[in-house]
Amino acid sequence: MSDFLSQARALLGDTHVLTSDLAGYATDWRGKFTGVPLAVCRPADTQQVAALVTLCAAHSVCIVPQGGNTSMCGGATPDSSGQQIILSLSRLNRVRDISPLNNTMTVEAGCVLQTLQELAAQHERLFPLSLGAEGSCQIGGNIATNAGGVQVLRFGNTRDLVLGLEVVLPDGQVLNLLKALRKDNTGYDLKHLFIGSEGTLGVITAAVLKLFPAPRSRAVAFAAFQTPQQALELLGLMRGAMGDRFTAFELMSNASVAMVQRYFPASPALFAMPYPWHVLMQASDGGEQSALDNAFQAALETALEHGVIDDVLIATSEAQAKELWMVRENISEAQQLDGANIKHDIAVPVSSVPAFIEEVLPLLHAAYAGVRPVVYGHLGDGNLHFNVSSPAGMSTPHWQAETDRVNVIVLDVVARMQGSFSAEHGLGQLKNHEMAMYKTPLEIDVMRRVKNALDPKLLMNPGKLLPN
Ligand code: FAD
Ligand code: MLT
Ligand code: ZN
């Protein structure tokens, strides 16, 4: 291995092949997985990525691509063998082109998502991908996980926002698919193989992204009600009234909101009395603020009059809108501070969400007295973060030992409702085992055939996505 390391140093420079102080790279965001990397390699551009991957292939060294390291399922954490390198994309952070006329930008994989949102705004455009980790996750990581976030309802997943890709294949060749086209039916659309492949098929080095007109106005409200069924009715009502202007619809149980208020005491006060369920919703468009406000308020008044919601707080300023959003965005961090929880990222058809919640909650309470479900997520997409915190007083190791049993309770209902056991975070090393339970043998076999065709030496992110 010393031969490999000295050749890697010759390629990248001594300061970009790190073998000490690796803690920030070796542990995942949730602190659930810690690996032992052989080294952290930090190439500067696509050519250096290609040279490094070629070197890895020659020495049979496995590669774990890493972006912002915000994966919720240990996707960017190596194993404990000390034989795998982390390939950090952080230095590939150039914007190669931005074209307001074509509504596209061509960017390198290590650009931080928030930087790209801000760049688009400077050109009076919107890059709509938006999620709690946007200040540190990278566009390459977003593409590799096909990230979702809070505006999928209107703009789709990351997959829907990518027009072109540049990928370094596991043998070191550079596959250039960087076209800025809206239409191109010239054979298999290869970029889609790499979107959502979690670093198992190649290293994404650059992408062409779609831009949209920048919104000039936005309206935000927090509504409170008694049952998830009311949330579904509200979704129908708001979409009917606002059409394409309706961009986000996020469900939060009272436990989720209370957790944020406990760990972030500066959070805004919401309602005079507690309600079991809340949604945060948003509309935006390119027209006058007053016109948007009028339509939004009229729809919410109808919802109140018909008993679809019990109370509502409409933001009266941009500052208040941001405060309301922070309640939603701080849930993950509050859960992290609160301690052990068994995390799920499930999807069912949007219309089945209330039935799903009503079926699973009693099953959990029957299995574990005092269990604390923390349910929130992207109701507009049928995607819930159905997290389960330990019953009060139960130790973290004891609760973690229950993971498989809790998973079966939740995920068997998901499967029965034709849902997904991983809607937007991917599989990584946390959920790849569940493939064997919830995917058909033929689906897994076809995935393995794709993997073997592109990465016959199995060097790219082993132990992730596919079951071992
Ligand atoms: P990493 O964590 O570094 O890597 C993720 C996976 O992608 C790994 O398998 C890695 O090997 C691979 N990878 C990374 N870069 C590349 C590359 N250039 N080429 C090939 N493979 C690569 N996710 C959502 O979908 N929706 C949310 O709303 C959401 N909210 C979040 C909120 C918080 C507070 C946090 C911490 C995470 C959240 N996530 C969410 C999960 C996570 O942020 C996203 O999945 C994000 O897209 C990961 O980006 P990253 O750059 O951090 O990738
Ligand atoms: C979110 O929607 O907040 C994220 O996907 C992260 C999480 O599951 O907590
Ligand atoms: Zn989410």
Coordinates of C-alpha atoms and ligand atoms in Angstrom, one line a residue:
M1 CA 0.0 0.0 0.0
S2 CA 2.9 2.4 0.5
D3 CA 3.6 2.1 -3.2
F4 CA 0.0 3.2 -3.9
L5 CA 0.2 6.1 -1.5
S6 CA 3.4 7.4 -2.9
Q7 CA 2.0 7.3 -6.4
A8 CA -1.2 9.0 -5.3
R9 CA 1.0 11.7 -3.7
A10 CA 2.9 12.1 -6.9
L11 CA -0.4 12.6 -8.7
L12 CA -2.2 14.9 -6.3
G13 CA 0.6 16.5 -4.3
D14 CA 1.6 15.5 -0.7
T15 CA -0.9 17.9 1.0
H16 CA -3.9 16.3 -0.8
V17 CA -3.3 12.7 0.3
L18 CA -4.2 12.8 4.0
T19 CA -3.4 9.9 6.3
S20 CA -3.9 11.6 9.7
D21 CA -6.6 13.7 11.4
L22 CA -9.3 12.0 9.4
A23 CA -12.1 12.0 12.0
G24 CA -14.2 14.5 10.1
Y25 CA -14.2 12.2 7.0
A26 CA -14.3 8.9 8.7
T27 CA -17.6 9.3 10.7
D28 CA -21.0 10.0 9.2
W29 CA -23.3 12.9 10.1
R30 CA -25.5 10.9 12.5
G31 CA -22.4 9.5 14.2
K32 CA -23.7 6.0 13.5
F33 CA -20.8 4.7 11.4
T34 CA -17.1 5.2 11.7
G35 CA -14.6 3.7 9.2
V36 CA -10.9 3.5 8.9
P37 CA -9.8 5.0 5.6
L38 CA -6.4 4.1 4.1
A39 CA -6.2 7.8 3.1
V40 CA -8.4 10.7 2.1
C41 CA -7.5 11.8 -1.4
R42 CA -8.5 15.3 -2.6
P43 CA -8.1 15.6 -6.4
A44 CA -8.4 19.1 -7.9
D45 CA -10.2 18.4 -11.2
T46 CA -11.6 15.8 -13.4
Q47 CA -8.2 14.8 -14.9
Q48 CA -6.9 14.2 -11.4
V49 CA -10.0 12.2 -10.4
A50 CA -9.5 10.0 -13.6
A51 CA -5.7 9.5 -12.9
L52 CA -6.5 8.6 -9.2
V53 CA -9.2 6.1 -10.2
T54 CA -6.9 4.5 -12.8
L55 CA -4.3 4.1 -10.1
C56 CA -6.8 2.6 -7.7
A57 CA -7.9 0.1 -10.4
A58 CA -4.2 -0.9 -11.0
H59 CA -3.7 -1.5 -7.3
S60 CA -7.2 -2.9 -6.6
V61 CA -7.9 -0.2 -4.1
C62 CA -11.6 0.4 -3.3
I63 CA -13.0 4.0 -3.5
V64 CA -15.6 5.7 -1.3
P65 CA -16.6 8.9 -3.0
Q66 CA -17.5 11.6 -0.5
G67 CA -19.2 15.0 -0.9
G68 CA -20.5 17.0 2.0
N69 CA -20.7 13.8 4.2
T70 CA -24.3 14.5 5.2
S71 CA -25.6 11.0 4.2
M72 CA -28.3 9.7 6.6
C73 CA -27.3 6.1 5.9
G74 CA -23.6 5.9 6.1
G75 CA -23.2 6.0 2.3
A76 CA -19.9 8.0 2.3
T77 CA -18.2 6.1 5.2
P78 CA -15.6 3.4 4.5
D79 CA -15.4 0.1 6.2
S80 CA -13.0 -0.6 9.0
S81 CA -10.4 -2.6 7.0
G82 CA -8.0 0.4 6.5
Q83 CA -7.9 -0.6 2.8
Q84 CA -10.4 1.8 1.2
I85 CA -9.7 5.4 0.2
I86 CA -12.2 8.3 0.6
L87 CA -12.2 10.3 -2.6
S88 CA -13.3 13.8 -1.5
L89 CA -14.8 15.9 -4.2
S90 CA -14.5 19.2 -2.2
R91 CA -11.9 20.7 -4.4
L92 CA -13.9 20.3 -7.6
N93 CA -16.0 23.4 -6.8
R94 CA -15.9 25.4 -10.0
V95 CA -18.9 26.8 -11.9
R96 CA -18.0 26.1 -15.6
D97 CA -20.9 27.9 -17.1
I98 CA -24.2 29.6 -16.3
S99 CA -26.6 30.5 -19.1
P100 CA -29.8 32.4 -18.1
L101 CA -31.0 32.2 -21.7
N102 CA -30.7 28.4 -21.8
N103 CA -31.8 28.2 -18.1
T104 CA -28.9 25.9 -17.3
M105 CA -25.7 25.9 -15.3
T106 CA -22.7 23.6 -15.6
V107 CA -21.1 23.0 -12.3
E108 CA -18.5 20.7 -10.7
A109 CA -19.5 18.0 -8.3
G110 CA -18.0 19.6 -5.2
C111 CA -20.1 22.8 -5.4
V112 CA -22.1 23.2 -2.2
L113 CA -25.8 23.2 -2.9
Q114 CA -26.5 26.6 -1.1
T115 CA -23.8 28.3 -3.2
L116 CA -25.5 27.1 -6.4
Q117 CA -28.9 28.3 -5.1
E118 CA -27.3 31.7 -4.4
L119 CA -25.6 31.8 -7.8
A120 CA -28.9 31.1 -9.6
A121 CA -30.6 33.9 -7.6
Q122 CA -27.8 36.4 -8.7
H123 CA -28.9 35.6 -12.3
E124 CA -32.6 36.0 -11.4
R125 CA -33.1 32.2 -11.7
L126 CA -34.1 29.5 -9.2
F127 CA -32.3 26.2 -8.6
P128 CA -35.1 24.6 -6.7
L129 CA -33.4 21.7 -4.9
S130 CA -33.7 22.6 -1.2
L131 CA -33.0 20.5 1.9
G132 CA -31.9 21.0 5.5
A133 CA -28.3 20.1 4.7
E134 CA -28.0 22.6 1.8
G135 CA -25.2 24.6 3.6
S136 CA -22.8 21.6 3.5
C137 CA -24.1 18.9 1.1
Q138 CA -22.6 19.0 -2.4
I139 CA -24.4 18.8 -5.8
G140 CA -22.4 15.6 -6.6
G141 CA -23.8 14.0 -3.4
N142 CA -27.3 15.2 -4.2
I143 CA -27.1 13.6 -7.6
A144 CA -25.5 10.4 -6.3
T145 CA -28.4 10.0 -3.9
N146 CA -31.1 11.5 -6.1
A147 CA -32.0 13.8 -3.2
G148 CA -35.5 15.0 -2.6
G149 CA -36.1 17.8 -0.1
V150 CA -38.9 20.3 0.4
Q151 CA -39.9 21.3 -3.2
V152 CA -40.3 18.0 -4.9
L153 CA -44.0 18.6 -5.0
R154 CA -43.5 21.3 -7.7
F155 CA -40.0 20.7 -9.2
G156 CA -39.4 16.9 -8.8
N157 CA -36.4 15.1 -7.4
T158 CA -32.8 15.8 -8.3
R159 CA -33.2 13.4 -11.2
D160 CA -35.6 15.8 -12.7
L161 CA -33.2 18.7 -12.4
V162 CA -30.2 17.2 -14.2
L163 CA -29.7 17.5 -17.9
G164 CA -26.2 16.3 -18.3
L165 CA -23.4 14.6 -16.3
E166 CA -19.6 14.0 -16.4
V167 CA -18.6 10.7 -14.8
V168 CA -15.2 9.0 -14.2
L169 CA -15.9 5.3 -14.7
P170 CA -14.3 2.7 -12.4
D171 CA -11.5 2.0 -15.0
G172 CA -10.6 5.7 -15.1
Q173 CA -12.2 6.7 -18.4
V174 CA -14.1 10.0 -18.5
L175 CA -17.7 9.6 -19.7
N176 CA -18.7 13.0 -21.0
L177 CA -22.6 13.4 -21.0
L178 CA -22.5 17.1 -20.4
K179 CA -25.2 18.2 -22.8
A180 CA -27.6 21.1 -22.0
L181 CA -30.5 19.6 -23.9
R182 CA -34.2 19.3 -23.1
K183 CA -34.7 16.6 -25.7
D184 CA -32.3 13.8 -26.7
N185 CA -33.6 10.4 -27.6
T186 CA -30.4 8.9 -28.9
G187 CA -30.3 5.5 -27.1
Y188 CA -30.3 4.6 -23.4
D189 CA -30.2 7.8 -21.3
L190 CA -27.0 6.9 -19.5
K191 CA -27.0 9.7 -17.0
H192 CA -29.9 8.2 -15.2
L193 CA -27.8 5.1 -14.3
F194 CA -25.5 7.3 -12.3
I195 CA -28.2 9.4 -10.6
G196 CA -29.1 7.7 -7.4
S197 CA -26.2 5.1 -7.7
E198 CA -24.6 6.2 -4.5
G199 CA -21.0 6.1 -5.8
T200 CA -21.3 2.5 -6.7
L201 CA -20.9 2.9 -10.5
G202 CA -18.5 5.8 -10.9
V203 CA -17.4 9.2 -9.6
I204 CA -19.7 12.1 -10.7
T205 CA -17.4 15.1 -11.5
A206 CA -19.7 17.7 -13.1
A207 CA -23.3 18.2 -14.1
V208 CA -25.6 20.4 -16.2
L209 CA -28.5 21.6 -14.0
K210 CA -31.9 23.0 -14.9
L211 CA -32.8 26.6 -13.8
F212 CA -36.2 28.2 -13.5
P213 CA -37.4 31.8 -13.4
A214 CA -36.7 33.3 -9.9
P215 CA -39.9 33.7 -7.9
R216 CA -40.7 37.3 -6.9
S217 CA -43.1 36.6 -4.1
R218 CA -43.8 33.8 -1.6
A219 CA -46.4 33.0 1.0
V220 CA -45.8 30.7 3.9
A221 CA -48.2 29.4 6.6
F222 CA -48.2 26.9 9.4
A223 CA -51.5 25.1 9.9
A224 CA -52.7 23.0 12.9
F225 CA -55.3 20.2 12.9
Q226 CA -56.3 16.9 14.6
T227 CA -55.8 14.2 12.0
P228 CA -53.5 13.3 9.0
Q229 CA -56.7 12.9 7.0
Q230 CA -57.3 16.7 7.4
A231 CA -53.8 17.3 6.0
L232 CA -54.6 15.3 2.9
E233 CA -57.8 17.3 2.4
L234 CA -55.9 20.5 2.9
L235 CA -53.3 19.4 0.3
G236 CA -56.1 18.9 -2.3
L237 CA -57.7 22.2 -1.5
M238 CA -54.5 24.2 -1.7
R239 CA -53.3 22.6 -4.9
G240 CA -56.7 23.2 -6.4
A241 CA -56.6 26.9 -5.4
M242 CA -52.9 27.6 -6.1
G243 CA -52.1 25.2 -8.9
D244 CA -48.4 25.2 -9.9
R245 CA -47.7 28.1 -7.4
F246 CA -48.0 25.6 -4.6
T247 CA -44.4 24.5 -3.9
A248 CA -44.1 22.8 -0.5
F249 CA -46.3 20.9 1.9
E250 CA -44.5 19.5 5.0
L251 CA -46.2 17.5 7.7
M252 CA -45.0 17.6 11.4
S253 CA -46.4 15.7 14.4
N254 CA -46.6 17.6 17.6
A255 CA -43.7 15.6 19.0
S256 CA -41.5 16.8 16.1
V257 CA -42.4 20.5 16.7
A258 CA -42.1 20.1 20.5
M259 CA -38.6 18.6 20.1
V260 CA -37.5 21.6 18.0
Q261 CA -38.9 24.0 20.6
R262 CA -37.0 22.2 23.3
Y263 CA -33.6 22.1 21.7
F264 CA -33.9 25.5 19.8
P265 CA -35.5 27.8 22.4
A266 CA -35.4 30.7 20.0
S267 CA -37.9 29.0 17.8
P268 CA -41.1 31.0 17.2
A269 CA -44.2 30.6 19.3
L270 CA -46.9 28.9 17.3
F271 CA -50.4 28.3 18.6
A272 CA -52.0 29.0 22.0
M273 CA -52.8 25.3 22.5
P274 CA -51.0 22.2 21.3
Y275 CA -52.4 20.3 18.3
P276 CA -51.5 16.8 17.3
W277 CA -50.5 17.7 13.7
H278 CA -49.1 20.6 11.7
V279 CA -48.2 21.4 8.1
L280 CA -45.9 24.0 6.8
M281 CA -46.9 25.1 3.3
Q282 CA -45.5 27.5 0.8
A283 CA -46.7 29.1 -2.5
S284 CA -44.5 31.2 -4.7
D285 CA -44.6 32.8 -8.2
G286 CA -43.3 35.5 -10.4
G287 CA -46.1 38.0 -9.9
E288 CA -47.0 40.6 -7.3
Q289 CA -46.8 39.7 -3.6
S290 CA -50.3 41.0 -2.9
A291 CA -51.9 38.9 -5.6
L292 CA -50.3 35.7 -4.2
D293 CA -51.1 36.7 -0.6
N294 CA -54.8 37.2 -1.5
A295 CA -55.2 33.8 -3.3
F296 CA -53.3 32.0 -0.5
Q297 CA -55.3 33.7 2.3
A298 CA -58.6 33.0 0.6
A299 CA -57.8 29.3 0.2
L300 CA -56.8 29.1 3.9
E301 CA -60.0 30.9 5.0
T302 CA -62.0 28.3 3.0
A303 CA -60.0 25.6 4.8
L304 CA -60.8 27.1 8.2
E305 CA -64.5 27.6 7.3
H306 CA -64.9 24.0 6.2
G307 CA -63.1 22.6 9.3
V308 CA -60.2 21.2 7.2
I309 CA -57.8 23.0 9.6
D310 CA -58.3 24.1 13.2
D311 CA -55.9 27.1 13.2
V312 CA -53.4 28.8 11.0
L313 CA -50.5 31.2 11.3
I314 CA -49.7 33.1 8.1
A315 CA -46.3 34.7 7.8
T316 CA -46.6 38.4 7.5
S317 CA -43.0 39.1 6.6
E318 CA -40.1 37.3 4.9
A319 CA -38.4 37.2 8.4
Q320 CA -41.4 35.4 9.8
A321 CA -41.5 33.0 6.9
K322 CA -37.8 32.1 7.5
E323 CA -38.6 31.5 11.2
L324 CA -41.4 29.2 10.4
W325 CA -39.2 27.3 8.0
M326 CA -36.5 26.9 10.7
V327 CA -39.0 24.9 12.8
R328 CA -39.2 22.4 10.0
E329 CA -35.5 22.4 9.0
N330 CA -34.3 22.0 12.6
I331 CA -36.1 18.7 13.2
S332 CA -33.2 16.5 12.1
E333 CA -30.8 18.3 14.3
A334 CA -33.1 18.3 17.3
Q335 CA -33.5 14.5 16.9
Q336 CA -29.8 14.2 16.8
L337 CA -29.5 16.1 20.1
D338 CA -32.3 14.1 21.7
G339 CA -30.5 10.8 21.3
A340 CA -31.2 7.3 19.9
N341 CA -33.9 7.0 17.3
I342 CA -34.7 4.4 14.7
K343 CA -35.0 6.3 11.5
H344 CA -37.2 5.5 8.5
D345 CA -37.6 7.4 5.2
I346 CA -40.6 5.7 3.7
A347 CA -43.0 6.5 0.8
V348 CA -46.5 5.4 0.2
P349 CA -49.1 6.7 -2.3
V350 CA -50.0 10.2 -1.1
S351 CA -53.6 9.2 -0.6
S352 CA -52.5 6.3 1.7
V353 CA -50.5 8.5 4.1
P354 CA -53.3 8.9 6.7
A355 CA -54.1 5.1 6.6
F356 CA -50.4 4.3 7.0
I357 CA -50.0 6.5 10.0
E358 CA -53.2 5.2 11.6
E359 CA -52.1 1.6 11.1
V360 CA -48.5 1.9 12.3
L361 CA -48.8 4.0 15.4
P362 CA -51.0 1.5 17.3
L363 CA -48.7 -1.4 16.3
L364 CA -45.7 0.5 17.7
H365 CA -47.5 1.5 20.9
A366 CA -48.6 -2.1 21.4
A367 CA -45.1 -3.4 20.9
Y368 CA -43.3 -0.8 23.1
A369 CA -45.1 0.9 26.0
G370 CA -44.1 4.6 26.1
V371 CA -42.4 4.6 22.6
R372 CA -42.0 8.1 21.1
P373 CA -42.7 8.3 17.4
V374 CA -41.4 11.5 15.7
V375 CA -43.2 11.7 12.4
Y376 CA -42.6 14.4 9.9
G377 CA -41.8 14.8 6.2
H378 CA -42.8 15.6 2.7
L379 CA -46.5 14.7 2.7
G380 CA -47.0 16.3 -0.7
D381 CA -44.7 13.5 -2.0
G382 CA -46.1 10.7 0.2
N383 CA -42.7 10.6 1.9
L384 CA -42.5 10.4 5.7
H385 CA -39.6 10.4 8.1
F386 CA -41.2 8.0 10.4
N387 CA -38.6 8.0 13.2
V388 CA -39.1 6.1 16.4
S389 CA -37.4 7.4 19.6
S390 CA -36.9 5.1 22.5
P391 CA -39.4 4.7 25.3
A392 CA -38.5 7.0 28.2
G393 CA -35.8 5.4 30.4
M394 CA -34.7 2.8 27.9
S395 CA -30.9 2.9 27.2
T396 CA -29.5 3.7 23.8
P397 CA -27.9 0.2 23.3
H398 CA -31.2 -1.5 24.4
W399 CA -33.2 0.6 21.9
Q400 CA -30.7 0.0 19.1
A401 CA -31.0 -3.7 19.7
E402 CA -34.7 -3.4 18.8
T403 CA -33.9 -1.9 15.3
D404 CA -34.8 -5.0 13.2
R405 CA -38.1 -5.6 15.1
V406 CA -39.1 -1.9 14.8
N407 CA -38.2 -1.9 11.1
V408 CA -40.3 -5.0 10.4
I409 CA -43.3 -3.3 12.2
V410 CA -43.0 -0.2 10.0
L411 CA -41.7 -1.6 6.8
D412 CA -44.1 -4.5 6.4
V413 CA -47.0 -2.0 6.4
V414 CA -45.1 0.1 3.8
A415 CA -44.7 -3.0 1.6
R416 CA -48.3 -3.9 1.9
M417 CA -49.2 -0.4 0.7
Q418 CA -46.9 -0.8 -2.3
G419 CA -44.6 1.8 -0.8
S420 CA -40.8 2.3 -0.7
F421 CA -38.5 1.5 2.3
S422 CA -36.2 4.3 1.3
A423 CA -37.8 7.3 -0.5
E424 CA -35.0 9.9 -0.7
H425 CA -32.0 9.2 1.4
G426 CA -30.8 6.1 -0.5
L427 CA -29.6 2.9 1.1
G428 CA -25.9 3.3 1.9
Q429 CA -24.8 0.7 4.5
L430 CA -27.8 1.2 6.7
K431 CA -30.6 -0.1 4.5
N432 CA -28.9 -2.2 1.8
H433 CA -29.8 -5.4 3.8
E434 CA -33.5 -4.6 3.4
M435 CA -33.2 -4.9 -0.4
A436 CA -33.4 -8.7 0.1
M437 CA -36.7 -8.3 2.0
Y438 CA -38.5 -5.7 0.0
K439 CA -37.1 -6.0 -3.6
T440 CA -37.7 -8.9 -5.9
P441 CA -34.8 -11.3 -6.7
L442 CA -35.1 -10.3 -10.3
E443 CA -34.7 -6.5 -9.5
I444 CA -31.6 -7.2 -7.4
D445 CA -30.2 -9.5 -10.1
V446 CA -30.6 -6.8 -12.8
M447 CA -28.9 -4.3 -10.5
R448 CA -26.0 -6.6 -10.0
R449 CA -25.7 -7.1 -13.7
V450 CA -25.4 -3.4 -14.2
K451 CA -22.9 -3.1 -11.4
N452 CA -20.8 -6.0 -12.7
A453 CA -20.8 -4.5 -16.3
L454 CA -19.5 -1.1 -15.1
D455 CA -17.4 -2.1 -12.1
P456 CA -16.3 -5.7 -12.7
K457 CA -13.6 -5.5 -10.0
L458 CA -16.2 -4.2 -7.5
L459 CA -14.0 -1.3 -6.4
M460 CA -16.6 1.5 -6.2
N461 CA -18.2 2.0 -2.8
P462 CA -18.4 -1.7 -1.8
G463 CA -20.8 -2.7 0.9
K464 CA -23.3 0.1 -0.1
L465 CA -26.6 0.0 -1.9
L466 CA -26.6 -3.7 -3.0
P467 CA -27.0 -6.3 -0.3
N468 CA -23.7 -8.0 0.7
Ligands
FAD1 P1 -22.4 12.4 0.9 O1 -23.0 12.2 2.2 O2 -20.9 12.8 1.0 O3 -22.5 11.1 0.0 C1 -23.8 10.5 -0.1 C2 -23.6 9.3 -1.1 O4 -23.3 9.8 -2.4 C3 -22.5 8.3 -0.8 O5 -22.9 7.1 -1.2 C4 -21.3 8.8 -1.6 O6 -20.4 7.8 -1.9 C5 -22.0 9.3 -2.8 N1 -21.3 10.5 -3.5 C6 -21.1 11.7 -3.0 N2 -20.5 12.5 -3.9 C7 -20.4 11.7 -5.0 C8 -19.9 12.0 -6.3 N3 -19.4 13.2 -6.7 N4 -19.8 10.9 -7.2 C9 -20.3 9.7 -6.9 N5 -20.8 9.4 -5.7 C10 -20.9 10.4 -4.8 N6 -31.8 14.1 1.8 C11 -32.9 14.3 1.0 O7 -33.0 13.6 0.0 N7 -33.9 15.2 1.4 C12 -33.8 15.9 2.5 O8 -34.7 16.7 2.8 C13 -32.6 15.8 3.3 N8 -32.5 16.6 4.4 C14 -31.4 16.5 5.2 C15 -31.2 17.3 6.3 C16 -30.1 17.1 7.1 C17 -29.9 18.0 8.3 C18 -29.1 16.2 6.8 C19 -27.9 16.0 7.6 C20 -29.2 15.4 5.6 C21 -30.4 15.5 4.8 N9 -30.6 14.7 3.7 C22 -31.7 14.9 2.9 C23 -29.6 13.7 3.4 C24 -28.3 14.2 2.6 O9 -28.1 15.5 2.9 C25 -28.6 14.2 1.1 O10 -28.7 12.8 0.8 C26 -27.4 14.8 0.3 O11 -27.9 14.7 -1.0 C27 -26.1 14.1 0.4 O12 -25.1 15.0 -0.2 P2 -23.6 14.9 0.3 O13 -22.8 15.8 -0.6 O14 -23.5 15.2 1.8 O15 -23.2 13.4 0.0
MLT2 C1 -35.7 16.0 6.2 O1 -36.6 16.0 5.5 O2 -35.6 16.8 7.2 C2 -34.5 15.1 6.0 O3 -34.7 14.2 4.9 C3 -33.7 14.6 7.0 C4 -34.3 13.7 8.0 O4 -34.8 12.7 7.7 O5 -34.3 14.1 9.2
ZN3 ZN -36.6 14.5 4.0

